[in-house]
Amino acid sequence: MIHLKENLSVLGSTGSIGTQTLSVARELGIKISSLSANKNISLLEEQIREFKPDVAAVFDEKYAKELKEKVKDTPTKILSGTYGLCEAARCKTADCVVTAVSGMIGLEPTIAAISAKKDIALANKETLVAGGNLVMNLASENNVKIFPVDSEHSAIFQCMQGCKDKKNISKLILTASGGPFFGKSKKELQSVSIKDALNHPSWSMGAKITVDSATMMNKGLEIIEAVHLFDISENNIDVVIHRESIVHSMIELMDGSIIAQMGTPSMKTPIQYALTYPERFKSSVPTLNFSKIKNLSFFEPDYSTFEAMNICREAIRKNAAQPIILNAANEEAVKLFLNEKITFCEIIDAVKAALDEFKNEKKPNSLKEILNIDEATRNFIKELL
Ligand code: NDP
Ligand code: MG
């Protein structure tokens, strides 16, 4: 039996993961049921004309109206706002939803997709950080599978295919490129610019995740993501810096054996595996040539300069409201940094201030409570200015 997905909904189709997903879909001949974006309607229009989805959602209402006019000669239905994103997520013809929007805005559409019993190919890590318990419980109640797209988590998932009993796994080892500021001291970080932060050594990604890679918040968020996806304690998740981004992550087994997943750094590999699991298909990603690479290097992360990883570990150990607070504060602080309102080091200062301000916040029991904590944190960060 071939398990290849037949019809996809792609949320965030105009972004880095979204466009690479459409490229994989094009190569594999997968049809597209729905698409969504925030504002980039010129690219969305091109995608509508090529893939002929049933639905396209634009979060911004003004742009949604404009797009509706532009594509009125096509049968694609244009929707807007959170409602539009949720309708795109539960589009009838789709069998899988690729969540490739950036940020917590992806939580409600992800919940809509799971409730409509769609499998999820999950790139949007902020959704799991903020709503991990809710999302994973809902997925299991609805018998929905969540396939990781984040390269480290896809690597771990792929390594797990070589281990029959999960009880034999003693550790997950997440690799991290170290970002553009690897080896820098706290003092040196005081004066880095937006351009420096956006200059990632090995991956070309959206601005938010690129800044997260520079602060190492991305690796912290990934620790939380792994806790939810693989139901493992953060104590059993190690991080190692690996500058070449060839080893995408590893699992350590009880007998000391380590299984690693390697490949040319391209997000098309994890995207494709999420769409073809458990099958393998030919891919356009170039294969590795070990004699050209020559060396693979590994280093201990600098936890005192890049505090975000330990902040995330502490937050998920408590597993109350802290992950929501740190995620919302980080999203807002990264926006302020990209708008030149705060410095690079002030991003993590803002996250710490928010965690302190809301330290007594109780564990949320519903989507509404998660959204309330998220909003209160964002307002706090905006007022900090
Ligand atoms: P991009 O910034 O490149 O793309 C984000 C997408 O989300 C765009 O389509 C954007 O639309 C859309 N979007 C942004 N805000 C909203 C909103 N308010 N409502 C609706 N849609 C919105 O991000 P990436 O592709 O880099 O990342 C997407 C997700 O995947 C993130 O969660 C990231 O952490 C994760 N990820 C990314 C990796 C990568 O290599 N890029 C690797 C691993 C994980 P528009 O174009 O109109 O602004
Ligand atoms: Mg990653």
CSV table of C-alpha atoms and ligand atoms in Angstrom, one decimal:
chain,number,residue,atom,x,y,z
A,1,MET,CA,0.0,0.0,0.0
A,2,ILE,CA,1.4,3.4,-0.9
A,3,HIS,CA,1.0,6.0,1.9
A,4,LEU,CA,1.9,9.1,-0.1
A,5,LYS,CA,-0.4,12.0,0.9
A,6,GLU,CA,-2.8,12.8,-2.0
A,7,ASN,CA,-4.2,16.2,-1.1
A,8,LEU,CA,-2.6,18.8,1.1
A,9,SER,CA,-3.6,22.0,2.9
A,10,VAL,CA,-0.6,24.2,3.2
A,11,LEU,CA,-0.9,26.9,5.9
A,12,GLY,CA,1.8,29.6,5.4
A,13,SER,CA,2.3,28.6,1.7
A,14,THR,CA,4.1,31.8,0.9
A,15,GLY,CA,6.9,31.3,3.4
A,16,SER,CA,10.2,29.4,3.4
A,17,ILE,CA,8.7,26.0,4.5
A,18,GLY,CA,5.5,26.7,2.5
A,19,THR,CA,7.2,27.3,-0.8
A,20,GLN,CA,9.5,24.3,-0.3
A,21,THR,CA,6.4,22.1,0.5
A,22,LEU,CA,4.8,23.2,-2.7
A,23,SER,CA,8.0,22.3,-4.5
A,24,VAL,CA,8.0,18.8,-3.0
A,25,ALA,CA,4.2,18.5,-3.9
A,26,ARG,CA,5.0,19.5,-7.5
A,27,GLU,CA,7.8,16.9,-7.7
A,28,LEU,CA,5.7,14.1,-6.2
A,29,GLY,CA,2.4,15.1,-8.0
A,30,ILE,CA,0.5,15.8,-4.7
A,31,LYS,CA,-2.6,17.9,-5.2
A,32,ILE,CA,-3.3,21.0,-3.1
A,33,SER,CA,-6.7,21.5,-1.4
A,34,SER,CA,-6.0,24.8,0.3
A,35,LEU,CA,-3.4,27.5,0.8
A,36,SER,CA,-2.9,30.4,3.2
A,37,ALA,CA,-0.8,33.5,3.8
A,38,ASN,CA,-0.8,36.7,5.8
A,39,LYS,CA,-0.2,39.4,3.2
A,40,ASN,CA,1.8,38.2,0.3
A,41,ILE,CA,-1.1,38.0,-2.1
A,42,SER,CA,1.0,38.3,-5.3
A,43,LEU,CA,2.8,35.0,-4.6
A,44,LEU,CA,-0.5,33.5,-3.3
A,45,GLU,CA,-2.2,34.4,-6.6
A,46,GLU,CA,0.6,32.6,-8.5
A,47,GLN,CA,0.2,29.5,-6.3
A,48,ILE,CA,-3.6,29.6,-6.8
A,49,ARG,CA,-3.2,29.7,-10.5
A,50,GLU,CA,-0.7,26.8,-10.5
A,51,PHE,CA,-2.3,24.5,-7.9
A,52,LYS,CA,-6.0,25.4,-8.2
A,53,PRO,CA,-6.9,24.9,-4.5
A,54,ASP,CA,-10.5,24.8,-3.3
A,55,VAL,CA,-9.8,27.4,-0.7
A,56,ALA,CA,-7.2,30.1,0.0
A,57,ALA,CA,-7.1,32.1,3.2
A,58,VAL,CA,-5.4,35.5,3.7
A,59,PHE,CA,-5.2,36.5,7.4
A,60,ASP,CA,-5.3,40.2,6.6
A,61,GLU,CA,-8.8,41.2,5.6
A,62,LYS,CA,-7.8,44.1,3.3
A,63,TYR,CA,-5.4,41.9,1.3
A,64,ALA,CA,-8.0,39.1,1.2
A,65,LYS,CA,-10.5,41.5,-0.5
A,66,GLU,CA,-7.8,42.5,-3.0
A,67,LEU,CA,-7.0,38.8,-3.8
A,68,LYS,CA,-10.6,38.0,-4.2
A,69,GLU,CA,-10.8,40.5,-7.0
A,70,LYS,CA,-7.6,39.4,-8.6
A,71,VAL,CA,-8.6,35.7,-8.8
A,72,LYS,CA,-12.4,36.1,-9.5
A,73,ASP,CA,-11.8,34.2,-12.8
A,74,THR,CA,-10.8,31.0,-10.8
A,75,PRO,CA,-13.1,28.7,-8.7
A,76,THR,CA,-10.9,29.2,-5.6
A,77,LYS,CA,-12.9,30.5,-2.6
A,78,ILE,CA,-11.1,33.3,-0.8
A,79,LEU,CA,-11.5,33.7,3.0
A,80,SER,CA,-9.9,35.8,5.7
A,81,GLY,CA,-8.9,36.1,9.4
A,82,THR,CA,-8.6,33.3,11.9
A,83,TYR,CA,-11.9,31.8,10.6
A,84,GLY,CA,-10.4,31.7,7.1
A,85,LEU,CA,-7.2,30.0,8.3
A,86,CYS,CA,-9.3,27.4,10.2
A,87,GLU,CA,-11.5,26.8,7.2
A,88,ALA,CA,-8.4,26.2,5.1
A,89,ALA,CA,-7.2,23.8,7.8
A,90,ARG,CA,-10.3,21.7,7.7
A,91,CYS,CA,-10.8,21.8,4.0
A,92,LYS,CA,-12.8,18.7,3.1
A,93,THR,CA,-10.6,17.4,0.3
A,94,ALA,CA,-7.3,17.5,2.2
A,95,ASP,CA,-5.9,14.4,3.9
A,96,CYS,CA,-3.0,16.2,5.6
A,97,VAL,CA,-2.3,19.8,6.7
A,98,VAL,CA,1.2,21.2,6.6
A,99,THR,CA,1.4,23.8,9.3
A,100,ALA,CA,4.0,26.2,8.1
A,101,VAL,CA,2.8,29.6,9.4
A,102,SER,CA,5.2,31.4,11.7
A,103,GLY,CA,4.2,31.8,15.3
A,104,MET,CA,1.4,31.0,17.8
A,105,ILE,CA,-1.2,32.2,15.2
A,106,GLY,CA,-0.9,28.6,13.9
A,107,LEU,CA,-2.5,27.1,17.1
A,108,GLU,CA,-6.2,27.6,16.3
A,109,PRO,CA,-5.9,26.3,12.7
A,110,THR,CA,-3.9,23.3,13.9
A,111,ILE,CA,-6.7,22.5,16.4
A,112,ALA,CA,-9.3,22.9,13.7
A,113,ALA,CA,-7.4,20.5,11.4
A,114,ILE,CA,-7.0,17.9,14.2
A,115,SER,CA,-10.6,18.2,15.1
A,116,ALA,CA,-11.5,17.5,11.4
A,117,LYS,CA,-9.2,14.4,11.7
A,118,LYS,CA,-6.6,15.6,9.3
A,119,ASP,CA,-3.0,14.3,9.7
A,120,ILE,CA,-0.5,17.1,10.5
A,121,ALA,CA,2.9,17.7,9.0
A,122,LEU,CA,4.1,20.1,11.7
A,123,ALA,CA,6.7,22.8,11.0
A,124,ASN,CA,5.1,25.4,13.2
A,125,LYS,CA,6.9,24.7,16.5
A,126,GLU,CA,5.4,27.7,18.4
A,127,THR,CA,2.1,25.9,18.3
A,128,LEU,CA,3.5,22.9,20.2
A,129,VAL,CA,5.4,25.1,22.6
A,130,ALA,CA,2.3,27.0,23.6
A,131,GLY,CA,-0.3,24.4,23.2
A,132,GLY,CA,1.6,21.1,23.4
A,133,ASN,CA,-0.6,19.3,25.9
A,134,LEU,CA,-3.8,20.3,24.2
A,135,VAL,CA,-2.6,19.5,20.7
A,136,MET,CA,-1.1,16.1,21.5
A,137,ASN,CA,-4.1,15.0,23.6
A,138,LEU,CA,-6.5,16.1,20.9
A,139,ALA,CA,-4.5,14.3,18.2
A,140,SER,CA,-4.6,11.1,20.2
A,141,GLU,CA,-8.3,11.4,20.9
A,142,ASN,CA,-8.9,11.9,17.1
A,143,ASN,CA,-6.5,9.2,16.1
A,144,VAL,CA,-4.5,11.9,14.1
A,145,LYS,CA,-0.8,11.5,13.3
A,146,ILE,CA,1.6,14.3,13.7
A,147,PHE,CA,4.6,14.1,11.5
A,148,PRO,CA,7.5,16.3,12.4
A,149,VAL,CA,8.9,18.7,9.7
A,150,ASP,CA,11.5,20.5,11.9
A,151,SER,CA,14.7,18.9,10.7
A,152,GLU,CA,15.9,17.7,14.1
A,153,HIS,CA,12.6,16.2,15.0
A,154,SER,CA,12.2,14.5,11.6
A,155,ALA,CA,15.8,13.1,12.1
A,156,ILE,CA,14.8,11.7,15.5
A,157,PHE,CA,11.6,10.3,14.0
A,158,GLN,CA,13.6,8.7,11.2
A,159,CYS,CA,16.1,7.3,13.7
A,160,MET,CA,13.3,5.8,15.7
A,161,GLN,CA,12.2,3.7,12.7
A,162,GLY,CA,15.4,1.7,13.5
A,163,CYS,CA,14.4,1.0,17.1
A,164,LYS,CA,11.5,-1.3,17.6
A,165,ASP,CA,10.9,-0.5,21.3
A,166,LYS,CA,10.9,3.1,22.4
A,167,LYS,CA,11.9,1.9,25.9
A,168,ASN,CA,15.4,1.2,24.5
A,169,ILE,CA,16.0,4.9,23.8
A,170,SER,CA,18.0,6.5,26.6
A,171,LYS,CA,18.5,10.0,25.1
A,172,LEU,CA,17.7,12.3,22.2
A,173,ILE,CA,20.6,14.3,20.9
A,174,LEU,CA,19.5,17.5,19.1
A,175,THR,CA,22.1,19.1,16.9
A,176,ALA,CA,22.4,22.8,16.6
A,177,SER,CA,24.3,24.8,14.0
A,178,GLY,CA,25.1,27.4,16.7
A,179,GLY,CA,23.8,30.2,14.5
A,180,PRO,CA,25.7,33.3,13.3
A,181,PHE,CA,27.0,34.1,16.8
A,182,PHE,CA,28.7,30.8,17.7
A,183,GLY,CA,31.8,31.5,19.9
A,184,LYS,CA,30.8,35.1,20.7
A,185,SER,CA,30.9,36.4,24.3
A,186,LYS,CA,27.9,38.2,26.0
A,187,LYS,CA,29.9,41.5,25.6
A,188,GLU,CA,30.3,41.0,21.8
A,189,LEU,CA,26.6,40.2,21.5
A,190,GLN,CA,25.7,43.7,22.9
A,191,SER,CA,26.6,45.4,19.6
A,192,VAL,CA,25.3,42.9,16.9
A,193,SER,CA,23.0,44.3,14.2
A,194,ILE,CA,19.8,42.9,12.6
A,195,LYS,CA,21.8,42.1,9.5
A,196,ASP,CA,24.3,40.1,11.6
A,197,ALA,CA,21.5,38.2,13.3
A,198,LEU,CA,19.8,37.4,9.9
A,199,ASN,CA,23.0,36.0,8.5
A,200,HIS,CA,22.6,32.3,9.3
A,201,PRO,CA,25.6,30.1,8.3
A,202,SER,CA,23.7,27.1,6.9
A,203,TRP,CA,19.9,27.6,6.5
A,204,SER,CA,17.8,30.1,4.6
A,205,MET,CA,14.6,30.6,6.7
A,206,GLY,CA,12.0,33.1,7.7
A,207,ALA,CA,13.2,36.1,9.7
A,208,LYS,CA,11.6,35.0,13.1
A,209,ILE,CA,13.2,31.6,13.2
A,210,THR,CA,16.5,33.1,11.9
A,211,VAL,CA,16.7,35.5,14.9
A,212,ASP,CA,15.6,32.6,17.2
A,213,SER,CA,18.6,30.6,15.8
A,214,ALA,CA,20.9,33.5,16.7
A,215,THR,CA,19.7,33.7,20.3
A,216,MET,CA,19.5,29.9,20.4
A,217,MET,CA,15.9,30.3,21.5
A,218,ASN,CA,15.2,28.1,18.5
A,219,LYS,CA,17.0,25.2,20.1
A,220,GLY,CA,15.2,25.9,23.4
A,221,LEU,CA,11.8,25.8,21.6
A,222,GLU,CA,12.9,22.6,19.9
A,223,ILE,CA,13.6,21.0,23.3
A,224,ILE,CA,10.0,21.7,24.3
A,225,GLU,CA,8.8,20.5,20.9
A,226,ALA,CA,10.7,17.2,21.3
A,227,VAL,CA,9.2,16.7,24.8
A,228,HIS,CA,5.7,16.9,23.3
A,229,LEU,CA,6.3,15.0,20.1
A,230,PHE,CA,8.2,12.1,21.6
A,231,ASP,CA,6.8,12.1,25.2
A,232,ILE,CA,10.2,12.2,26.8
A,233,SER,CA,11.6,14.3,29.7
A,234,GLU,CA,13.8,17.3,28.9
A,235,ASN,CA,16.4,15.6,31.1
A,236,ASN,CA,16.9,13.0,28.4
A,237,ILE,CA,17.4,15.6,25.6
A,238,ASP,CA,20.9,16.7,25.0
A,239,VAL,CA,22.0,19.5,22.6
A,240,VAL,CA,25.3,19.5,20.7
A,241,ILE,CA,26.6,22.2,18.4
A,242,HIS,CA,27.4,20.8,15.0
A,243,ARG,CA,28.5,23.6,12.6
A,244,GLU,CA,28.2,21.6,9.4
A,245,SER,CA,24.4,20.8,9.7
A,246,ILE,CA,25.0,17.4,8.2
A,247,VAL,CA,23.9,15.3,11.2
A,248,HIS,CA,20.4,16.4,11.7
A,249,SER,CA,20.0,14.8,15.2
A,250,MET,CA,20.5,11.4,16.9
A,251,ILE,CA,19.1,8.9,19.3
A,252,GLU,CA,21.2,7.1,21.9
A,253,LEU,CA,20.1,3.6,22.9
A,254,MET,CA,20.5,1.8,26.2
A,255,ASP,CA,23.4,-0.3,24.9
A,256,GLY,CA,25.3,2.9,24.0
A,257,SER,CA,24.7,2.6,20.3
A,258,ILE,CA,23.8,5.9,18.6
A,259,ILE,CA,21.7,6.2,15.5
A,260,ALA,CA,22.0,9.4,13.5
A,261,GLN,CA,20.2,10.8,10.5
A,262,MET,CA,22.4,12.7,8.0
A,263,GLY,CA,22.0,14.4,4.7
A,264,THR,CA,22.6,17.6,2.7
A,265,PRO,CA,21.0,20.4,4.7
A,266,SER,CA,17.7,20.9,2.9
A,267,MET,CA,14.2,21.2,4.5
A,268,LYS,CA,12.8,19.4,1.5
A,269,THR,CA,14.1,16.1,3.0
A,270,PRO,CA,12.0,16.3,6.2
A,271,ILE,CA,9.1,17.8,4.4
A,272,GLN,CA,9.1,14.9,1.9
A,273,TYR,CA,9.4,12.3,4.6
A,274,ALA,CA,6.4,13.7,6.5
A,275,LEU,CA,4.4,13.4,3.3
A,276,THR,CA,5.6,10.0,2.2
A,277,TYR,CA,6.1,8.2,5.6
A,278,PRO,CA,6.8,5.3,5.9
A,279,GLU,CA,7.7,5.1,2.2
A,280,ARG,CA,10.8,6.7,0.6
A,281,PHE,CA,10.6,8.4,-2.8
A,282,LYS,CA,13.4,9.9,-5.0
A,283,SER,CA,14.2,13.5,-4.2
A,284,SER,CA,15.8,16.5,-5.9
A,285,VAL,CA,18.0,17.1,-2.9
A,286,PRO,CA,21.7,16.4,-3.8
A,287,THR,CA,23.2,13.5,-2.0
A,288,LEU,CA,26.2,13.8,0.4
A,289,ASN,CA,29.7,13.4,-0.7
A,290,PHE,CA,31.7,12.5,2.5
A,291,SER,CA,35.1,12.9,0.9
A,292,LYS,CA,34.2,16.5,0.1
A,293,ILE,CA,32.9,17.2,3.6
A,294,LYS,CA,36.0,15.6,5.3
A,295,ASN,CA,35.2,16.6,8.9
A,296,LEU,CA,32.2,16.8,11.1
A,297,SER,CA,32.7,18.9,14.3
A,298,PHE,CA,30.8,18.9,17.6
A,299,PHE,CA,31.0,21.3,20.5
A,300,GLU,CA,29.3,21.8,23.9
A,301,PRO,CA,26.8,24.7,23.8
A,302,ASP,CA,27.7,27.8,25.7
A,303,TYR,CA,24.7,27.8,28.1
A,304,SER,CA,25.7,30.9,30.0
A,305,THR,CA,26.0,33.2,26.9
A,306,PHE,CA,23.0,31.7,25.2
A,307,GLU,CA,20.6,31.5,28.2
A,308,ALA,CA,17.5,30.7,26.1
A,309,MET,CA,18.0,26.9,26.1
A,310,ASN,CA,18.0,26.7,29.9
A,311,ILE,CA,15.1,29.1,30.2
A,312,CYS,CA,13.1,26.7,28.0
A,313,ARG,CA,14.3,23.7,29.9
A,314,GLU,CA,13.1,25.3,33.2
A,315,ALA,CA,9.8,26.3,31.6
A,316,ILE,CA,8.9,22.8,30.3
A,317,ARG,CA,10.0,21.2,33.6
A,318,LYS,CA,7.3,23.3,35.3
A,319,ASN,CA,5.0,22.7,32.3
A,320,ALA,CA,2.4,25.1,33.6
A,321,ALA,CA,1.9,28.5,31.8
A,322,GLN,CA,5.7,29.2,31.4
A,323,PRO,CA,6.0,27.8,27.8
A,324,ILE,CA,3.1,30.0,26.6
A,325,ILE,CA,4.6,33.1,28.3
A,326,LEU,CA,8.1,32.6,27.0
A,327,ASN,CA,6.9,31.9,23.5
A,328,ALA,CA,4.6,35.0,23.4
A,329,ALA,CA,7.3,37.2,24.9
A,330,ASN,CA,9.9,35.9,22.5
A,331,GLU,CA,7.6,36.5,19.4
A,332,GLU,CA,6.9,40.1,20.5
A,333,ALA,CA,10.5,40.8,21.4
A,334,VAL,CA,11.8,39.4,18.1
A,335,LYS,CA,9.3,41.7,16.3
A,336,LEU,CA,10.6,44.7,18.3
A,337,PHE,CA,14.2,43.7,17.5
A,338,LEU,CA,13.4,43.4,13.8
A,339,ASN,CA,11.8,46.9,14.0
A,340,GLU,CA,14.9,48.3,15.6
A,341,LYS,CA,13.1,49.1,18.9
A,342,ILE,CA,15.3,46.9,21.1
A,343,THR,CA,18.8,45.5,20.9
A,344,PHE,CA,19.6,41.8,20.3
A,345,CYS,CA,20.4,41.1,24.0
A,346,GLU,CA,17.1,42.8,25.1
A,347,ILE,CA,15.2,39.9,23.4
A,348,ILE,CA,16.1,37.5,26.1
A,349,ASP,CA,15.9,40.2,28.8
A,350,ALA,CA,12.2,40.7,27.7
A,351,VAL,CA,11.5,37.0,27.9
A,352,LYS,CA,12.9,36.8,31.4
A,353,ALA,CA,10.9,39.9,32.5
A,354,ALA,CA,7.7,38.3,31.2
A,355,LEU,CA,8.4,35.0,33.0
A,356,ASP,CA,9.0,36.9,36.2
A,357,GLU,CA,5.9,39.1,35.8
A,358,PHE,CA,3.6,36.1,35.3
A,359,LYS,CA,5.4,33.6,37.5
A,360,ASN,CA,2.2,32.7,39.5
A,361,GLU,CA,0.1,32.0,36.4
A,362,LYS,CA,-1.8,28.7,36.6
A,363,LYS,CA,-1.6,25.9,34.1
A,364,PRO,CA,-4.3,26.6,31.4
A,365,ASN,CA,-7.0,24.0,30.8
A,366,SER,CA,-8.4,25.2,27.6
A,367,LEU,CA,-7.6,26.9,24.3
A,368,LYS,CA,-9.3,30.1,25.6
A,369,GLU,CA,-7.0,30.1,28.7
A,370,ILE,CA,-3.9,29.6,26.5
A,371,LEU,CA,-5.0,32.5,24.3
A,372,ASN,CA,-5.6,34.8,27.3
A,373,ILE,CA,-2.1,34.1,28.7
A,374,ASP,CA,-0.6,34.7,25.3
A,375,GLU,CA,-2.4,38.0,24.9
A,376,ALA,CA,-1.6,39.3,28.4
A,377,THR,CA,2.1,38.5,27.8
A,378,ARG,CA,2.2,40.3,24.5
A,379,ASN,CA,0.6,43.4,26.1
A,380,PHE,CA,3.2,43.3,28.9
A,381,ILE,CA,6.0,43.2,26.3
A,382,LYS,CA,4.5,46.0,24.3
A,383,GLU,CA,4.1,48.1,27.5
A,384,LEU,CA,7.7,47.4,28.5
A,385,LEU,CA,8.9,49.8,25.8
B,1,NDP,P1,8.3,32.5,6.9
B,1,NDP,O1,8.3,33.7,7.7
B,1,NDP,O2,9.2,32.3,5.8
B,1,NDP,O3,6.8,32.2,6.5
B,1,NDP,C1,5.7,32.3,7.4
B,1,NDP,C2,4.4,32.0,6.6
B,1,NDP,O4,3.4,32.2,7.6
B,1,NDP,C3,4.2,32.9,5.4
B,1,NDP,O5,3.4,32.2,4.5
B,1,NDP,C4,3.4,34.0,6.1
B,1,NDP,O6,2.5,34.7,5.2
B,1,NDP,C5,2.5,33.2,7.1
B,1,NDP,N1,2.1,34.1,8.2
B,1,NDP,C6,2.8,34.9,9.0
B,1,NDP,N2,2.0,35.5,9.9
B,1,NDP,C7,0.7,35.1,9.6
B,1,NDP,C8,-0.5,35.4,10.2
B,1,NDP,N3,-0.7,36.3,11.2
B,1,NDP,N4,-1.6,34.8,9.7
B,1,NDP,C9,-1.5,33.9,8.6
B,1,NDP,N5,-0.3,33.6,8.1
B,1,NDP,C10,0.8,34.2,8.6
B,1,NDP,O7,8.6,31.3,8.1
B,1,NDP,P2,9.3,29.9,7.9
B,1,NDP,O8,8.7,29.2,6.7
B,1,NDP,O9,10.7,30.0,8.0
B,1,NDP,O10,8.8,29.2,9.2
B,1,NDP,C11,7.4,28.7,9.3
B,1,NDP,C12,7.4,27.8,10.6
B,1,NDP,O11,8.2,26.7,10.4
B,1,NDP,C13,7.9,28.5,11.8
B,1,NDP,O12,7.1,28.0,12.9
B,1,NDP,C14,9.3,27.9,12.0
B,1,NDP,O13,9.7,27.9,13.3
B,1,NDP,C15,9.1,26.5,11.4
B,1,NDP,N6,10.4,26.0,10.8
B,1,NDP,C16,11.0,26.6,9.8
B,1,NDP,C17,12.2,26.1,9.2
B,1,NDP,C18,12.8,26.7,8.0
B,1,NDP,O14,13.8,26.2,7.5
B,1,NDP,N7,12.3,27.8,7.5
B,1,NDP,C19,12.8,25.0,9.8
B,1,NDP,C20,12.1,24.4,10.9
B,1,NDP,C21,10.9,24.9,11.4
B,1,NDP,P3,3.1,36.0,4.3
B,1,NDP,O15,4.1,35.5,3.4
B,1,NDP,O16,1.9,36.6,3.7
B,1,NDP,O17,3.7,36.9,5.4
B,2,MG,MG,15.1,22.9,13.5
